[in-house]
PDB file of C-alpha atoms in Angstrom:
ATOM      1  CA  MET M   1     113.972  53.765 104.971  1.00 47.00           C
ATOM      2  CA  THR M   2     110.687  55.902 104.744  1.00 50.00           C
ATOM      3  CA  GLY M   3     112.285  57.447 101.513  1.00 53.00           C
ATOM      4  CA  GLU M   4     113.109  60.764 103.286  1.00 62.00           C
ATOM      5  CA  ARG M   5     116.594  61.866 102.709  1.00 67.00           C
ATOM      6  CA  ARG M   6     118.529  63.847 105.023  1.00 69.00           C
ATOM      7  CA  ALA M   7     120.187  67.054 104.143  1.00 66.00           C
ATOM      8  CA  ALA M   8     123.522  67.373 103.365  1.00 56.00           C
ATOM      9  CA  GLY M   9     125.690  66.908 106.456  1.00 82.00           C
ATOM     10  CA  ALA M  10     122.677  66.108 108.528  1.00 87.00           C
ATOM     11  CA  LEU M  11     123.390  62.554 109.002  1.00 91.00           C
ATOM     12  CA  GLU M  12     127.117  63.456 109.764  1.00 91.00           C
ATOM     13  CA  SER M  13     125.481  65.799 112.758  1.00 89.00           C
ATOM     14  CA  GLU M  14     123.465  63.264 113.924  1.00 93.00           C
ATOM     15  CA  ILE M  15     126.506  60.617 114.126  1.00 94.00           C
ATOM     16  CA  MET M  16     128.659  63.005 115.743  1.00 92.00           C
ATOM     17  CA  LYS M  17     126.198  63.857 118.555  1.00 92.00           C
ATOM     18  CA  VAL M  18     125.671  60.320 119.204  1.00 95.00           C
ATOM     19  CA  LEU M  19     129.338  59.858 119.385  1.00 95.00           C
ATOM     20  CA  GLN M  20     129.965  62.769 121.495  1.00 92.00           C
ATOM     21  CA  GLU M  21     127.158  61.515 124.212  1.00 93.00           C
ATOM     22  CA  ALA M  22     128.402  58.212 124.176  1.00 93.00           C
ATOM     23  CA  ALA M  23     130.585  57.200 127.216  1.00 86.00           C
ATOM     24  CA  GLU M  24     132.799  55.182 125.015  1.00 94.00           C
ATOM     25  CA  PRO M  25     134.092  54.607 121.446  1.00 96.00           C
ATOM     26  CA  LEU M  26     131.037  52.759 119.560  1.00 96.00           C
ATOM     27  CA  THR M  27     131.158  50.242 116.821  1.00 96.00           C
ATOM     28  CA  PRO M  28     129.072  51.056 113.535  1.00 95.00           C
ATOM     29  CA  ALA M  29     126.403  48.380 114.842  1.00 93.00           C
ATOM     30  CA  GLY M  30     126.193  50.618 118.199  1.00 95.00           C
ATOM     31  CA  VAL M  31     126.098  54.164 116.397  1.00 96.00           C
ATOM     32  CA  ARG M  32     123.013  52.331 114.139  1.00 95.00           C
ATOM     33  CA  GLN M  33     121.144  51.353 117.217  1.00 94.00           C
ATOM     34  CA  ARG M  34     121.411  54.834 118.983  1.00 95.00           C
ATOM     35  CA  LEU M  35     120.231  56.526 115.571  1.00 92.00           C
ATOM     36  CA  ASP M  36     116.471  57.076 114.920  1.00 77.00           C
ATOM     37  CA  GLY M  37     115.323  55.420 112.164  1.00 69.00           C
ATOM     38  CA  ASP M  38     116.179  52.506 110.064  1.00 79.00           C
ATOM     39  CA  LEU M  39     119.611  53.312 108.439  1.00 88.00           C
ATOM     40  CA  ALA M  40     121.361  50.344 106.659  1.00 91.00           C
ATOM     41  CA  TYR M  41     124.362  49.315 108.609  1.00 92.00           C
ATOM     42  CA  THR M  42     126.521  50.038 105.362  1.00 93.00           C
ATOM     43  CA  THR M  43     125.298  53.460 105.353  1.00 93.00           C
ATOM     44  CA  VAL M  44     126.565  53.924 108.875  1.00 94.00           C
ATOM     45  CA  VAL M  45     129.969  52.460 108.247  1.00 94.00           C
ATOM     46  CA  THR M  46     130.139  54.661 104.679  1.00 94.00           C
ATOM     47  CA  ILE M  47     129.436  57.781 106.973  1.00 94.00           C
ATOM     48  CA  LEU M  48     131.883  56.693 109.622  1.00 96.00           C
ATOM     49  CA  THR M  49     134.597  55.907 107.176  1.00 96.00           C
ATOM     50  CA  ARG M  50     134.236  59.214 105.376  1.00 94.00           C
ATOM     51  CA  MET M  51     134.279  61.058 108.759  1.00 93.00           C
ATOM     52  CA  HIS M  52     137.438  59.353 109.716  1.00 94.00           C
ATOM     53  CA  GLY M  53     138.824  60.341 106.503  1.00 93.00           C
ATOM     54  CA  LYS M  54     137.894  64.124 107.207  1.00 88.00           C
ATOM     55  CA  GLY M  55     139.702  63.944 110.651  1.00 87.00           C
ATOM     56  CA  LEU M  56     136.755  64.152 112.607  1.00 90.00           C
ATOM     57  CA  LEU M  57     136.932  60.720 114.270  1.00 94.00           C
ATOM     58  CA  VAL M  58     139.540  58.230 115.475  1.00 94.00           C
ATOM     59  CA  ARG M  59     139.246  54.664 115.432  1.00 95.00           C
ATOM     60  CA  GLY M  60     140.359  51.592 116.628  1.00 95.00           C
ATOM     61  CA  LYS M  61     140.039  47.739 116.075  1.00 94.00           C
ATOM     62  CA  SER M  62     137.524  45.898 117.679  1.00 88.00           C
ATOM     63  CA  GLY M  63     137.127  42.409 116.678  1.00 90.00           C
ATOM     64  CA  ARG M  64     136.112  42.381 113.135  1.00 90.00           C
ATOM     65  CA  ALA M  65     134.819  46.185 113.265  1.00 89.00           C
ATOM     66  CA  PHE M  66     136.217  49.455 114.477  1.00 96.00           C
ATOM     67  CA  ARG M  67     135.199  51.581 117.261  1.00 97.00           C
ATOM     68  CA  TYR M  68     134.741  55.389 116.538  1.00 97.00           C
ATOM     69  CA  ALA M  69     135.023  58.236 118.677  1.00 95.00           C
ATOM     70  CA  PRO M  70     135.385  62.246 117.910  1.00 94.00           C
ATOM     71  CA  VAL M  71     138.694  63.570 118.013  1.00 90.00           C
ATOM     72  CA  SER M  72     137.395  66.533 119.952  1.00 84.00           C
ATOM     73  CA  ASP M  73     134.211  68.019 121.978  1.00 81.00           C
ATOM     74  CA  GLU M  74     131.656  70.154 120.067  1.00 80.00           C
ATOM     75  CA  PRO M  75     133.488  73.271 120.783  1.00 84.00           C
ATOM     76  CA  GLY M  76     136.634  71.910 119.637  1.00 83.00           C
ATOM     77  CA  MET M  77     134.631  70.457 116.323  1.00 78.00           C
ATOM     78  CA  VAL M  78     133.722  74.149 115.667  1.00 82.00           C
ATOM     79  CA  ALA M  79     136.779  75.498 116.124  1.00 84.00           C
ATOM     80  CA  ARG M  80     138.500  73.043 113.860  1.00 80.00           C
ATOM     81  CA  ARG M  81     135.729  73.956 110.977  1.00 79.00           C
ATOM     82  CA  MET M  82     136.641  77.529 111.517  1.00 84.00           C
ATOM     83  CA  TYR M  83     140.243  76.682 111.147  1.00 83.00           C
ATOM     84  CA  GLN M  84     139.617  74.612 107.805  1.00 80.00           C
ATOM     85  CA  ALA M  85     137.651  77.356 106.529  1.00 82.00           C
ATOM     86  CA  MET M  86     140.358  79.564 106.738  1.00 84.00           C
ATOM     87  CA  ASP M  87     143.420  77.398 106.165  1.00 84.00           C
ATOM     88  CA  GLY M  88     144.829  77.793 102.584  1.00 81.00           C
ATOM     89  CA  ARG M  89     143.463  81.322 101.910  1.00 85.00           C
ATOM     90  CA  PRO M  90     145.756  83.493 100.569  1.00 89.00           C
ATOM     91  CA  ASP M  91     144.921  86.584 102.752  1.00 89.00           C
ATOM     92  CA  ARG M  92     144.435  84.943 106.186  1.00 87.00           C
ATOM     93  CA  ALA M  93     144.599  88.754 107.890  1.00 89.00           C
ATOM     94  CA  ALA M  94     141.559  89.849 105.800  1.00 90.00           C
ATOM     95  CA  VAL M  95     139.779  86.774 106.692  1.00 87.00           C
ATOM     96  CA  LEU M  96     140.522  87.259 110.074  1.00 87.00           C
ATOM     97  CA  ALA M  97     139.711  90.842 110.194  1.00 90.00           C
ATOM     98  CA  ARG M  98     136.272  90.165 108.502  1.00 90.00           C
ATOM     99  CA  PHE M  99     135.671  87.700 111.744  1.00 88.00           C
ATOM    100  CA  VAL M 100     136.608  89.998 114.166  1.00 88.00           C
ATOM    101  CA  GLU M 101     134.571  92.805 112.376  1.00 91.00           C
ATOM    102  CA  SER M 102     131.562  90.728 112.751  1.00 94.00           C
ATOM    103  CA  LEU M 103     131.872  89.814 116.512  1.00 93.00           C
ATOM    104  CA  SER M 104     129.425  91.212 119.043  1.00 94.00           C
ATOM    105  CA  ASP M 105     131.152  93.716 121.429  1.00 92.00           C
ATOM    106  CA  GLN M 106     130.743  90.782 124.137  1.00 95.00           C
ATOM    107  CA  ASP M 107     132.569  88.409 121.698  1.00 93.00           C
ATOM    108  CA  GLU M 108     135.259  90.744 121.148  1.00 90.00           C
ATOM    109  CA  ARG M 109     136.066  91.409 124.844  1.00 91.00           C
ATOM    110  CA  LEU M 110     135.901  87.495 125.234  1.00 92.00           C
ATOM    111  CA  VAL M 111     138.485  87.081 122.473  1.00 90.00           C
ATOM    112  CA  ARG M 112     140.848  89.812 123.889  1.00 88.00           C
ATOM    113  CA  ALA M 113     140.649  88.031 127.369  1.00 92.00           C
ATOM    114  CA  LEU M 114     141.324  84.729 125.899  1.00 91.00           C
ATOM    115  CA  LEU M 115     144.532  86.186 123.714  1.00 90.00           C
ATOM    116  CA  GLY M 116     145.401  88.203 127.268  1.00 87.00           C
ATOM    117  CA  SER M 117     145.099  91.771 125.786  1.00 68.00           C
ATOM    118  CA  GLY M 118     141.811  92.642 127.814  1.00 56.00           C
TER     119      GLY M 118
END
């Protein structure tokens, strides 16, 4: 590597993008090949394992390696992060109220339509 380090979460985001754009689940070697730069194979394996542990990826055995795929598309992943940010909060109503207050009028109409009340 050139000595430059990625910001926290940047490598996960790059790997997620590679996996979402792939037509099939990828091995760590396949992910590494599609990433820009010269990451060590072990680094890619470590990040994929962590992402799998977080529930972001599914994996299946392929010979001696695993093949990884995202559990959801990009909108699904964003929704999952929103849910995780809210999960376990003692006052979910307050969190949701603050979220709704921050929506634009257009987004609020969209949410109402999705909920069937608009």
